Amino acid sequence: MEATINKVELRNLLIDDYLELKKSMLESYQELEDQYWNKEEIEQLLEVFPEGQLVVLVDDVVVGSALSLIIDEKQAMGAHTYEQITGYSTFSTHNPEGNVLYGIDVFIHPKYRGLRLGRRLYDARKEMCEQLNLKSIVFAGRIPKYSKYADELTPKQYLDKVRMKEIHDPVMSFQMANDFHMVRLMRHYLEGDTSSKEYAVLLEWNNIYYEKDVQLINAKKSVIRLGLIQWQMRPLNDLQEFFDQAEFFINAVSDYESDFAMFPELFIAPLMADYNHLSEADAIRELARYTDSIRKKFQEFAISYNINIITGSMPHLVDGTLYNVGFLCKRDGTYEMYSKIHITPNEVHYWGMKGGSKIQTFDTDCGKIGIMICYDVEFPELSRLLADQGMDILFVPFLTDTQNGYTRVRNCAAARAIENECYVAIAGCVGNLPKVNNMDIQFAQAAVLTPSDFAFPTNGVKAEATPNTEMTLIVDVDVDLLKELHEHGSVRIKKDRRTDLYQTRALNQ
């Protein structure tokens, strides 16, 4: 879509959302006459099962919804129509003691399709199913393209072709991509659904964590998946080619359901080749012209792929002063900027860069994180301040040209993990750029480093990439292990600091 999106939010439905809900539903079901819930029905639904009703908002406007009931498995899997399973819109079939989450509606406004918002609703439904310790998600899916094939294919033949991807059905193809399997065909399910010839397919997603008669005590997510991108420097023809390459990696780590994707420091440098005839200082200032466009595009990627993106870093001009900055593009559509605090002698000499002045952590849907660019990790006071603010994971995008430069970053990152009892993720660029001055060669090995105690690897390395090879590194980190370490570790560095003798504090913050 072309419109700029500033914020995406997924939350429970409120009765005050009704008018926007109705408007989006009418746009979504244009082929079905007067297909919408009236306000009294929504009020009743919220009364019987408020936590089961979800909406997704774009810039505070409801653009999609997923509505559900809890049903007994026998009833959900037995023969029924849409009217029967919803209690003829009274929702009397809702049974808090049931073991199946039954989806009675899901839709996305046509204007906002293509942003994977429907997948976000389905992922939230799956989380709800796990948290409520329900056995499965069940619903009957329409087959809206069947009417075009009804003269030549039976419903079974049509579904077989959809399963083999010979036909793309907008509902069935989406459901199968979301791990739903077909149970059986249902006749006369939804009256008036002429495009489906009133057929529907009973679909099911099984909760592998379901435990009969056991209630989950703590459903809070503790394992965070990190996707680190070891980026190959290569000539690029234009900005679109850069975006294509970046999206390839975002898609790759998103497919593994990563919570974060991190790019390296100054990984946009190949775009500077067009300005190689200029001085280094002028060339990088030309490169800074791309920064706003890149930030906006990465915001779109964060929404579309439902992932938090750490954009490494790029040059940024503010009133004639050049900074080295990056952006945390969150999957809710918002973003925050971070700056490199400590500037290397090389950056000052060739580019005339200046260090930023803001020391901060960032709140995300996976907890509190810190981000420091390359050289910053070599100054222990900075990460100590972030740890005191509650940081669990420190991300360090870097760019080093030699192995000894990399060793400084790597060893200091390992020290920061130990002394601050946190995870530290580092990722850099590899390869060479012979046609970009001051950016000729790179050396890197991405890694996730940990504290050194019994709950962690003995060498303090959770995982590491192959040196100097373009690749991704997918790593799970458990923040609950950090909480245990803080209180019960064999050493407790954060607790045992002698703050009666020494302290670290930020000035002018």
Short mmCIF file of C-alpha atoms in Angstrom, two decimals:
data_model
loop_
_atom_site.label_atom_id
_atom_site.label_comp_id
_atom_site.label_asym_id
_atom_site.label_seq_id
_atom_site.Cartn_x
_atom_site.Cartn_y
_atom_site.Cartn_z
CA MET A 1 0.00 0.00 0.00
CA GLU A 2 1.12 3.57 -0.64
CA ALA A 3 -0.05 5.42 2.49
CA THR A 4 2.46 5.96 5.28
CA ILE A 5 1.79 3.88 8.38
CA ASN A 6 2.93 5.24 11.73
CA LYS A 7 1.62 2.63 14.15
CA VAL A 8 0.17 -0.89 14.20
CA GLU A 9 -1.51 -2.23 17.33
CA LEU A 10 -3.11 -5.56 18.19
CA ARG A 11 -5.38 -5.65 21.24
CA ASN A 12 -8.72 -6.87 22.54
CA LEU A 13 -11.90 -5.53 21.00
CA LEU A 14 -13.81 -2.81 22.86
CA ILE A 15 -17.42 -1.82 22.32
CA ASP A 16 -16.20 1.68 21.40
CA ASP A 17 -14.58 0.09 18.32
CA TYR A 18 -17.92 -0.98 16.92
CA LEU A 19 -18.43 1.60 14.16
CA GLU A 20 -14.93 1.10 12.78
CA LEU A 21 -15.36 -2.68 13.10
CA LYS A 22 -18.59 -2.57 11.10
CA LYS A 23 -17.05 -0.37 8.40
CA SER A 24 -14.06 -2.67 7.92
CA MET A 25 -16.26 -5.76 7.94
CA LEU A 26 -18.52 -4.37 5.22
CA GLU A 27 -15.49 -3.58 3.06
CA SER A 28 -14.08 -7.06 3.66
CA TYR A 29 -17.26 -8.98 2.77
CA GLN A 30 -18.52 -7.02 -0.22
CA GLU A 31 -19.59 -10.26 -1.95
CA LEU A 32 -21.88 -11.13 0.99
CA GLU A 33 -24.95 -8.94 1.41
CA ASP A 34 -25.26 -7.12 4.76
CA GLN A 35 -22.61 -9.33 6.31
CA TYR A 36 -21.81 -7.66 9.62
CA TRP A 37 -22.48 -8.03 13.33
CA ASN A 38 -24.90 -5.58 14.88
CA LYS A 39 -23.92 -3.68 18.00
CA GLU A 40 -26.08 -5.75 20.33
CA GLU A 41 -24.42 -8.95 19.09
CA ILE A 42 -20.95 -7.53 19.69
CA GLU A 43 -21.99 -6.41 23.17
CA GLN A 44 -23.16 -9.95 23.91
CA LEU A 45 -19.94 -11.45 22.52
CA LEU A 46 -17.84 -9.17 24.72
CA GLU A 47 -19.95 -10.11 27.71
CA VAL A 48 -19.45 -13.88 27.33
CA PHE A 49 -15.79 -13.96 26.16
CA PRO A 50 -14.05 -10.54 26.06
CA GLU A 51 -10.51 -11.93 25.98
CA GLY A 52 -11.25 -13.95 22.84
CA GLN A 53 -12.06 -10.96 20.64
CA LEU A 54 -9.08 -9.35 18.88
CA VAL A 55 -8.67 -6.32 16.66
CA VAL A 56 -5.74 -4.92 14.72
CA LEU A 57 -5.48 -1.14 14.36
CA VAL A 58 -3.47 0.93 11.92
CA ASP A 59 -2.93 4.49 13.13
CA ASP A 60 -5.64 3.94 15.76
CA VAL A 61 -8.28 2.78 13.22
CA VAL A 62 -9.68 -0.76 13.35
CA VAL A 63 -8.80 -2.49 10.07
CA GLY A 64 -9.25 -6.14 11.00
CA SER A 65 -10.56 -8.51 13.61
CA ALA A 66 -10.58 -12.13 14.81
CA LEU A 67 -13.59 -13.23 16.88
CA SER A 68 -13.75 -16.51 18.81
CA LEU A 69 -15.69 -18.70 21.21
CA ILE A 70 -14.70 -21.62 23.41
CA ILE A 71 -16.58 -24.75 22.37
CA ASP A 72 -16.53 -28.37 23.47
CA GLU A 73 -14.48 -30.48 21.05
CA LYS A 74 -17.32 -32.87 20.27
CA GLN A 75 -19.60 -30.00 19.25
CA ALA A 76 -16.88 -28.23 17.27
CA MET A 77 -15.92 -31.33 15.30
CA GLY A 78 -19.50 -32.53 14.75
CA ALA A 79 -21.91 -31.56 11.97
CA HIS A 80 -23.10 -27.97 12.27
CA THR A 81 -23.87 -24.79 10.39
CA TYR A 82 -22.57 -21.29 11.07
CA GLU A 83 -25.88 -20.32 12.63
CA GLN A 84 -25.86 -23.34 14.91
CA ILE A 85 -22.27 -22.95 16.13
CA THR A 86 -22.87 -19.29 17.04
CA GLY A 87 -26.19 -20.07 18.77
CA TYR A 88 -27.96 -18.09 16.06
CA SER A 89 -25.81 -15.08 16.97
CA THR A 90 -26.62 -15.33 20.69
CA PHE A 91 -23.28 -17.06 21.43
CA SER A 92 -25.05 -19.38 23.84
CA THR A 93 -22.72 -22.11 22.57
CA HIS A 94 -19.76 -20.50 24.36
CA ASN A 95 -18.58 -22.88 27.07
CA PRO A 96 -15.77 -21.69 29.39
CA GLU A 97 -15.17 -25.35 30.29
CA GLY A 98 -14.70 -26.35 26.66
CA ASN A 99 -11.34 -27.31 25.15
CA VAL A 100 -11.46 -25.85 21.63
CA LEU A 101 -11.08 -22.25 20.47
CA TYR A 102 -13.60 -21.86 17.67
CA GLY A 103 -13.04 -18.99 15.22
CA ILE A 104 -16.32 -17.40 14.21
CA ASP A 105 -14.89 -14.56 12.13
CA VAL A 106 -11.66 -13.08 10.84
CA PHE A 107 -11.15 -10.34 8.30
CA ILE A 108 -8.79 -7.57 7.15
CA HIS A 109 -9.92 -4.42 5.35
CA PRO A 110 -8.93 -4.80 1.65
CA LYS A 111 -6.90 -1.57 1.77
CA TYR A 112 -4.57 -3.09 4.36
CA ARG A 113 -4.08 -6.54 2.90
CA GLY A 114 -0.53 -7.50 1.95
CA LEU A 115 0.91 -6.34 5.29
CA ARG A 116 0.54 -9.78 6.91
CA LEU A 117 -1.90 -8.36 9.45
CA GLY A 118 -4.07 -11.44 9.08
CA ARG A 119 -1.12 -13.60 10.01
CA ARG A 120 -0.59 -11.41 13.06
CA LEU A 121 -4.17 -12.06 14.15
CA TYR A 122 -3.71 -15.80 13.65
CA ASP A 123 -0.46 -15.80 15.62
CA ALA A 124 -2.26 -14.00 18.46
CA ARG A 125 -5.03 -16.60 18.33
CA LYS A 126 -2.45 -19.38 18.62
CA GLU A 127 -0.88 -17.67 21.63
CA MET A 128 -4.33 -17.36 23.20
CA CYS A 129 -4.97 -21.06 22.59
CA GLU A 130 -1.68 -21.96 24.29
CA GLN A 131 -2.21 -19.58 27.21
CA LEU A 132 -5.74 -20.89 27.85
CA ASN A 133 -4.43 -24.46 27.51
CA LEU A 134 -6.98 -25.34 24.82
CA LYS A 135 -6.54 -28.40 22.66
CA SER A 136 -6.91 -26.78 19.25
CA ILE A 137 -8.28 -23.97 17.10
CA VAL A 138 -11.17 -25.02 14.88
CA PHE A 139 -13.28 -23.15 12.36
CA ALA A 140 -14.97 -23.62 9.01
CA GLY A 141 -13.24 -21.81 6.16
CA ARG A 142 -15.02 -20.61 3.05
CA ILE A 143 -13.79 -21.53 -0.45
CA PRO A 144 -14.70 -18.29 -2.25
CA LYS A 145 -13.14 -19.18 -5.63
CA TYR A 146 -14.95 -22.50 -5.95
CA SER A 147 -17.88 -21.02 -7.88
CA LYS A 148 -15.50 -20.34 -10.79
CA TYR A 149 -14.61 -24.05 -10.99
CA ALA A 150 -17.89 -25.66 -9.90
CA ASP A 151 -18.88 -26.68 -13.45
CA GLU A 152 -15.69 -28.69 -13.94
CA LEU A 153 -14.55 -29.73 -10.45
CA THR A 154 -16.19 -31.33 -7.45
CA PRO A 155 -15.40 -29.67 -4.10
CA LYS A 156 -13.00 -32.53 -3.30
CA GLN A 157 -11.19 -32.13 -6.64
CA TYR A 158 -11.01 -28.37 -6.08
CA LEU A 159 -9.49 -28.79 -2.61
CA ASP A 160 -6.98 -31.33 -3.92
CA LYS A 161 -5.78 -28.80 -6.48
CA VAL A 162 -5.59 -26.11 -3.79
CA ARG A 163 -3.56 -28.49 -1.62
CA MET A 164 -1.19 -29.17 -4.54
CA LYS A 165 -0.98 -25.39 -5.21
CA GLU A 166 -2.44 -25.79 -8.70
CA ILE A 167 -5.19 -23.38 -7.65
CA HIS A 168 -4.76 -20.48 -5.22
CA ASP A 169 -7.76 -20.07 -2.95
CA PRO A 170 -7.50 -16.86 -0.88
CA VAL A 171 -8.87 -18.57 2.24
CA MET A 172 -7.68 -22.17 2.03
CA SER A 173 -4.18 -21.34 0.76
CA PHE A 174 -3.74 -18.86 3.61
CA GLN A 175 -4.98 -21.32 6.22
CA MET A 176 -2.68 -24.11 5.09
CA ALA A 177 0.25 -21.69 5.14
CA ASN A 178 -0.66 -21.03 8.79
CA ASP A 179 -0.42 -24.73 9.74
CA PHE A 180 -4.14 -25.47 9.65
CA HIS A 181 -5.11 -28.84 8.24
CA MET A 182 -8.36 -29.83 6.54
CA VAL A 183 -10.64 -32.09 8.58
CA ARG A 184 -13.63 -32.49 6.26
CA LEU A 185 -15.95 -30.76 3.82
CA MET A 186 -19.19 -29.24 5.16
CA ARG A 187 -22.35 -28.60 3.10
CA HIS A 188 -24.74 -25.68 3.55
CA TYR A 189 -22.51 -24.08 6.16
CA LEU A 190 -23.15 -20.38 5.51
CA GLU A 191 -26.44 -19.45 3.91
CA GLY A 192 -26.04 -17.01 1.03
CA ASP A 193 -22.36 -17.76 0.41
CA THR A 194 -22.81 -18.20 -3.33
CA SER A 195 -19.12 -17.83 -4.18
CA SER A 196 -18.42 -20.93 -2.07
CA LYS A 197 -21.63 -22.66 -3.20
CA GLU A 198 -22.37 -22.74 0.56
CA TYR A 199 -19.54 -25.22 1.09
CA ALA A 200 -16.95 -24.78 3.83
CA VAL A 201 -13.98 -26.78 5.06
CA LEU A 202 -13.58 -27.64 8.72
CA LEU A 203 -10.00 -26.68 9.63
CA GLU A 204 -7.94 -27.40 12.72
CA TRP A 205 -4.68 -26.23 14.28
CA ASN A 206 -3.39 -28.40 17.13
CA ASN A 207 -1.78 -26.95 20.23
CA ILE A 208 1.21 -29.20 20.86
CA TYR A 209 1.59 -27.72 24.36
CA TYR A 210 -1.89 -28.73 25.42
CA GLU A 211 -2.03 -30.61 28.70
CA LYS A 212 -5.32 -32.15 29.72
CA ASP A 213 -6.69 -30.83 33.02
CA VAL A 214 -3.58 -28.72 33.64
CA GLN A 215 -3.71 -24.94 33.69
CA LEU A 216 -0.69 -22.94 32.63
CA ILE A 217 0.57 -20.81 35.51
CA ASN A 218 2.92 -18.45 33.73
CA ALA A 219 2.32 -17.81 30.05
CA LYS A 220 4.79 -14.95 29.72
CA LYS A 221 7.26 -15.39 26.86
CA SER A 222 10.82 -15.82 28.09
CA VAL A 223 12.64 -17.21 25.05
CA ILE A 224 13.55 -14.52 22.52
CA ARG A 225 14.77 -15.42 19.04
CA LEU A 226 17.49 -13.26 17.50
CA GLY A 227 18.27 -13.09 13.78
CA LEU A 228 21.73 -11.65 13.11
CA ILE A 229 22.66 -10.77 9.54
CA GLN A 230 26.30 -11.06 8.50
CA TRP A 231 26.07 -8.77 5.49
CA GLN A 232 28.22 -9.17 2.38
CA MET A 233 29.45 -5.87 0.98
CA ARG A 234 28.76 -5.94 -2.77
CA PRO A 235 28.28 -3.37 -5.54
CA LEU A 236 24.69 -2.18 -5.80
CA ASN A 237 23.14 -0.43 -8.79
CA ASP A 238 20.56 1.59 -6.90
CA LEU A 239 18.53 1.94 -3.71
CA GLN A 240 15.91 -0.58 -4.84
CA GLU A 241 18.55 -3.27 -5.25
CA PHE A 242 19.67 -2.52 -1.69
CA PHE A 243 16.09 -2.86 -0.44
CA ASP A 244 15.68 -6.16 -2.30
CA GLN A 245 18.81 -7.56 -0.66
CA ALA A 246 17.78 -6.35 2.80
CA GLU A 247 14.24 -7.74 2.41
CA PHE A 248 15.69 -11.12 1.42
CA PHE A 249 17.42 -11.39 4.79
CA ILE A 250 14.48 -9.99 6.77
CA ASN A 251 12.23 -12.56 5.11
CA ALA A 252 14.74 -15.32 5.90
CA VAL A 253 14.97 -14.61 9.64
CA SER A 254 11.24 -13.86 9.85
CA ASP A 255 10.47 -17.30 8.41
CA TYR A 256 12.18 -18.71 11.50
CA GLU A 257 9.87 -16.54 13.65
CA SER A 258 12.71 -14.35 14.91
CA ASP A 259 11.75 -11.52 17.24
CA PHE A 260 14.65 -9.33 16.13
CA ALA A 261 16.66 -8.83 12.95
CA MET A 262 19.95 -6.92 13.26
CA PHE A 263 22.02 -5.47 10.43
CA PRO A 264 25.66 -4.27 10.79
CA GLU A 265 27.14 -0.81 11.13
CA LEU A 266 27.27 1.23 7.88
CA PHE A 267 26.03 -1.70 5.81
CA ILE A 268 24.58 0.79 3.31
CA ALA A 269 28.12 1.81 2.29
CA PRO A 270 27.91 0.15 -1.18
CA LEU A 271 25.56 2.98 -2.19
CA MET A 272 28.50 5.37 -1.76
CA ALA A 273 30.22 4.04 -4.89
CA ASP A 274 28.45 6.63 -7.06
CA TYR A 275 30.21 9.36 -5.09
CA ASN A 276 33.71 7.88 -5.08
CA HIS A 277 34.96 10.78 -7.22
CA LEU A 278 34.30 13.09 -4.26
CA SER A 279 36.32 13.39 -1.08
CA GLU A 280 35.51 10.88 1.66
CA ALA A 281 33.77 13.60 3.70
CA ASP A 282 31.60 14.74 0.79
CA ALA A 283 30.82 11.19 -0.32
CA ILE A 284 29.44 10.09 3.03
CA ARG A 285 27.33 13.24 3.25
CA GLU A 286 25.79 12.30 -0.09
CA LEU A 287 25.12 8.84 1.36
CA ALA A 288 23.26 10.48 4.25
CA ARG A 289 20.59 11.59 1.77
CA TYR A 290 19.30 8.00 1.72
CA THR A 291 18.82 7.70 5.48
CA ASP A 292 15.20 8.87 5.78
CA SER A 293 14.08 6.72 2.85
CA ILE A 294 15.82 3.67 4.33
CA ARG A 295 14.28 4.24 7.74
CA LYS A 296 10.77 4.48 6.24
CA LYS A 297 11.26 1.34 4.17
CA PHE A 298 12.52 -0.63 7.17
CA GLN A 299 9.45 0.49 9.12
CA GLU A 300 7.36 -1.12 6.39
CA PHE A 301 9.45 -4.29 6.55
CA ALA A 302 8.99 -4.44 10.34
CA ILE A 303 5.22 -4.32 9.93
CA SER A 304 5.02 -6.69 6.97
CA TYR A 305 7.28 -9.33 8.47
CA ASN A 306 6.14 -8.85 12.09
CA ILE A 307 9.68 -8.44 13.39
CA ASN A 308 11.66 -5.81 15.28
CA ILE A 309 14.50 -4.55 13.08
CA ILE A 310 17.75 -2.98 14.26
CA THR A 311 18.98 -1.16 11.18
CA GLY A 312 22.69 -1.28 11.98
CA SER A 313 23.83 2.26 11.32
CA MET A 314 24.03 4.91 8.62
CA PRO A 315 25.20 8.53 8.32
CA HIS A 316 22.73 11.18 9.40
CA LEU A 317 23.02 14.93 8.88
CA VAL A 318 21.46 17.29 11.42
CA ASP A 319 21.96 21.00 10.76
CA GLY A 320 25.20 20.29 8.93
CA THR A 321 26.61 17.97 11.62
CA LEU A 322 27.24 14.35 10.66
CA TYR A 323 26.29 11.54 13.07
CA ASN A 324 26.44 7.76 12.90
CA VAL A 325 22.92 6.57 13.77
CA GLY A 326 20.55 3.65 13.45
CA PHE A 327 16.89 2.95 14.02
CA LEU A 328 14.95 0.42 16.04
CA CYS A 329 11.95 -0.22 13.77
CA LYS A 330 9.38 -2.03 15.88
CA ARG A 331 6.78 -4.39 14.52
CA ASP A 332 4.02 -2.11 15.82
CA GLY A 333 5.11 0.44 13.19
CA THR A 334 6.87 2.87 15.53
CA TYR A 335 10.59 3.60 15.54
CA GLU A 336 13.30 5.07 17.75
CA MET A 337 16.72 6.39 16.82
CA TYR A 338 20.05 5.59 18.53
CA SER A 339 23.43 7.24 17.96
CA LYS A 340 27.04 6.17 18.16
CA ILE A 341 28.41 7.89 21.25
CA HIS A 342 32.14 7.30 20.77
CA ILE A 343 33.58 8.15 17.36
CA THR A 344 36.78 6.45 16.20
CA PRO A 345 39.80 8.51 15.10
CA ASN A 346 39.26 7.21 11.56
CA GLU A 347 35.66 8.49 11.47
CA VAL A 348 36.77 11.89 12.69
CA HIS A 349 39.73 12.14 10.34
CA TYR A 350 38.06 11.06 7.08
CA TRP A 351 34.41 11.98 7.62
CA GLY A 352 34.29 14.62 10.34
CA MET A 353 31.71 12.69 12.37
CA LYS A 354 30.50 13.74 15.80
CA GLY A 355 29.29 11.50 18.63
CA GLY A 356 25.73 11.44 19.88
CA SER A 357 24.79 12.40 23.44
CA LYS A 358 21.78 10.30 24.43
CA ILE A 359 22.22 7.19 26.60
CA GLN A 360 19.07 5.07 26.70
CA THR A 361 17.48 1.66 26.69
CA PHE A 362 14.50 0.74 24.51
CA ASP A 363 11.25 -0.93 25.55
CA THR A 364 10.11 -3.65 23.14
CA ASP A 365 7.51 -6.40 23.14
CA CYS A 366 10.37 -8.72 24.15
CA GLY A 367 11.58 -6.64 27.07
CA LYS A 368 14.15 -3.91 27.54
CA ILE A 369 17.15 -3.83 25.19
CA GLY A 370 20.23 -1.70 24.61
CA ILE A 371 21.91 -0.83 21.32
CA MET A 372 25.51 0.36 20.99
CA ILE A 373 27.39 0.87 17.74
CA CYS A 374 30.80 -0.81 17.42
CA TYR A 375 33.39 1.32 19.27
CA ASP A 376 30.85 2.09 22.01
CA VAL A 377 31.10 -1.47 23.35
CA GLU A 378 34.75 -0.81 24.25
CA PHE A 379 33.66 1.65 26.96
CA PRO A 380 32.30 -0.34 29.92
CA GLU A 381 30.68 2.62 31.64
CA LEU A 382 28.15 3.00 28.84
CA SER A 383 26.77 -0.54 29.01
CA ARG A 384 26.81 -0.38 32.82
CA LEU A 385 24.37 2.53 32.64
CA LEU A 386 22.11 0.55 30.31
CA ALA A 387 22.25 -2.49 32.60
CA ASP A 388 21.21 -0.31 35.52
CA GLN A 389 18.13 0.64 33.47
CA GLY A 390 17.15 -3.03 33.21
CA MET A 391 18.64 -4.10 29.86
CA ASP A 392 18.43 -7.86 29.13
CA ILE A 393 19.92 -7.93 25.62
CA LEU A 394 22.61 -5.64 24.22
CA PHE A 395 22.80 -5.40 20.42
CA VAL A 396 26.09 -4.28 18.87
CA PRO A 397 26.16 -3.66 15.11
CA PHE A 398 29.80 -3.18 14.10
CA LEU A 399 32.16 -2.64 11.16
CA THR A 400 35.83 -3.64 11.43
CA ASP A 401 38.38 -3.85 8.65
CA THR A 402 41.00 -6.02 10.36
CA GLN A 403 41.00 -9.01 12.64
CA ASN A 404 42.59 -7.10 15.50
CA GLY A 405 39.82 -4.50 15.25
CA TYR A 406 37.26 -7.29 15.38
CA THR A 407 39.03 -8.85 18.36
CA ARG A 408 38.64 -5.64 20.32
CA VAL A 409 34.89 -5.57 19.64
CA ARG A 410 34.41 -9.28 20.30
CA ASN A 411 36.38 -9.44 23.55
CA CYS A 412 34.83 -6.28 24.93
CA ALA A 413 31.35 -7.57 24.03
CA ALA A 414 32.10 -10.78 25.92
CA ALA A 415 33.19 -8.76 28.94
CA ARG A 416 30.00 -6.66 28.79
CA ALA A 417 27.90 -9.87 28.87
CA ILE A 418 29.67 -11.10 32.00
CA GLU A 419 29.86 -7.88 33.98
CA ASN A 420 26.27 -6.80 33.19
CA GLU A 421 24.73 -10.29 33.34
CA CYS A 422 23.06 -9.87 29.96
CA TYR A 423 23.15 -11.29 26.46
CA VAL A 424 25.24 -9.44 23.86
CA ALA A 425 24.58 -9.92 20.13
CA ILE A 426 27.14 -8.65 17.61
CA ALA A 427 26.95 -8.58 13.79
CA GLY A 428 29.24 -7.04 11.17
CA CYS A 429 29.92 -6.76 7.45
CA VAL A 430 32.16 -9.04 5.42
CA GLY A 431 33.73 -8.80 1.97
CA ASN A 432 35.21 -5.79 0.21
CA LEU A 433 34.29 -2.62 -1.64
CA PRO A 434 37.23 -1.74 -3.90
CA LYS A 435 35.38 1.23 -5.42
CA VAL A 436 34.51 2.95 -2.13
CA ASN A 437 37.25 4.94 -0.47
CA ASN A 438 37.86 4.24 3.25
CA MET A 439 35.60 1.17 3.08
CA ASP A 440 37.90 -1.25 1.26
CA ILE A 441 37.81 -4.45 3.36
CA GLN A 442 35.84 -5.92 6.24
CA PHE A 443 36.35 -8.67 8.81
CA ALA A 444 33.48 -10.07 10.88
CA GLN A 445 32.08 -13.01 12.79
CA ALA A 446 28.59 -12.55 14.21
CA ALA A 447 27.98 -14.05 17.64
CA VAL A 448 25.69 -14.14 20.66
CA LEU A 449 27.65 -13.96 23.91
CA THR A 450 26.41 -14.84 27.38
CA PRO A 451 27.35 -14.54 31.03
CA SER A 452 29.63 -17.30 32.29
CA ASP A 453 27.74 -19.46 34.77
CA PHE A 454 26.22 -22.93 34.92
CA ALA A 455 23.03 -22.04 33.03
CA PHE A 456 25.06 -20.78 30.07
CA PRO A 457 27.73 -22.22 27.74
CA THR A 458 31.04 -22.71 29.55
CA ASN A 459 32.88 -20.49 27.06
CA GLY A 460 30.22 -17.76 27.18
CA VAL A 461 29.36 -18.22 23.49
CA LYS A 462 25.75 -19.15 22.74
CA ALA A 463 26.38 -19.29 18.98
CA GLU A 464 28.68 -17.80 16.35
CA ALA A 465 28.73 -17.50 12.59
CA THR A 466 31.39 -18.67 10.16
CA PRO A 467 33.97 -15.86 9.89
CA ASN A 468 33.90 -13.71 6.75
CA THR A 469 30.97 -15.54 5.15
CA GLU A 470 27.62 -14.01 4.27
CA MET A 471 24.99 -15.76 6.38
CA THR A 472 22.37 -15.41 9.08
CA LEU A 473 22.71 -16.53 12.67
CA ILE A 474 19.45 -17.57 14.40
CA VAL A 475 19.77 -17.84 18.18
CA ASP A 476 17.31 -18.34 21.06
CA VAL A 477 18.07 -16.60 24.35
CA ASP A 478 16.14 -17.18 27.58
CA VAL A 479 15.75 -14.03 29.67
CA ASP A 480 14.42 -16.04 32.62
CA LEU A 481 17.93 -17.49 32.98
CA LEU A 482 19.19 -13.95 33.54
CA LYS A 483 16.69 -13.40 36.34
CA GLU A 484 17.86 -16.61 37.97
CA LEU A 485 21.49 -15.52 37.55
CA HIS A 486 20.85 -12.11 39.14
CA GLU A 487 19.56 -13.77 42.32
CA HIS A 488 21.17 -17.20 42.50
CA GLY A 489 24.28 -17.18 40.29
CA SER A 490 27.56 -18.58 41.55
CA VAL A 491 28.66 -14.94 41.35
CA ARG A 492 26.21 -12.02 41.34
CA ILE A 493 28.07 -9.15 39.77
CA LYS A 494 25.14 -6.73 39.60
CA LYS A 495 24.18 -7.30 43.23
CA ASP A 496 27.72 -7.39 44.60
CA ARG A 497 28.92 -4.05 43.22
CA ARG A 498 30.29 -1.83 45.96
CA THR A 499 28.11 1.17 45.26
CA ASP A 500 29.11 2.46 48.67
CA LEU A 501 32.62 2.99 47.22
CA TYR A 502 32.01 3.76 43.53
CA GLN A 503 29.14 4.59 41.16
CA THR A 504 28.60 5.20 37.48
CA ARG A 505 26.12 7.86 36.45
CA ALA A 506 25.18 9.75 33.32
CA LEU A 507 25.63 13.52 33.19
CA ASN A 508 22.98 15.86 31.79
CA GLN A 509 20.45 13.07 31.16
#
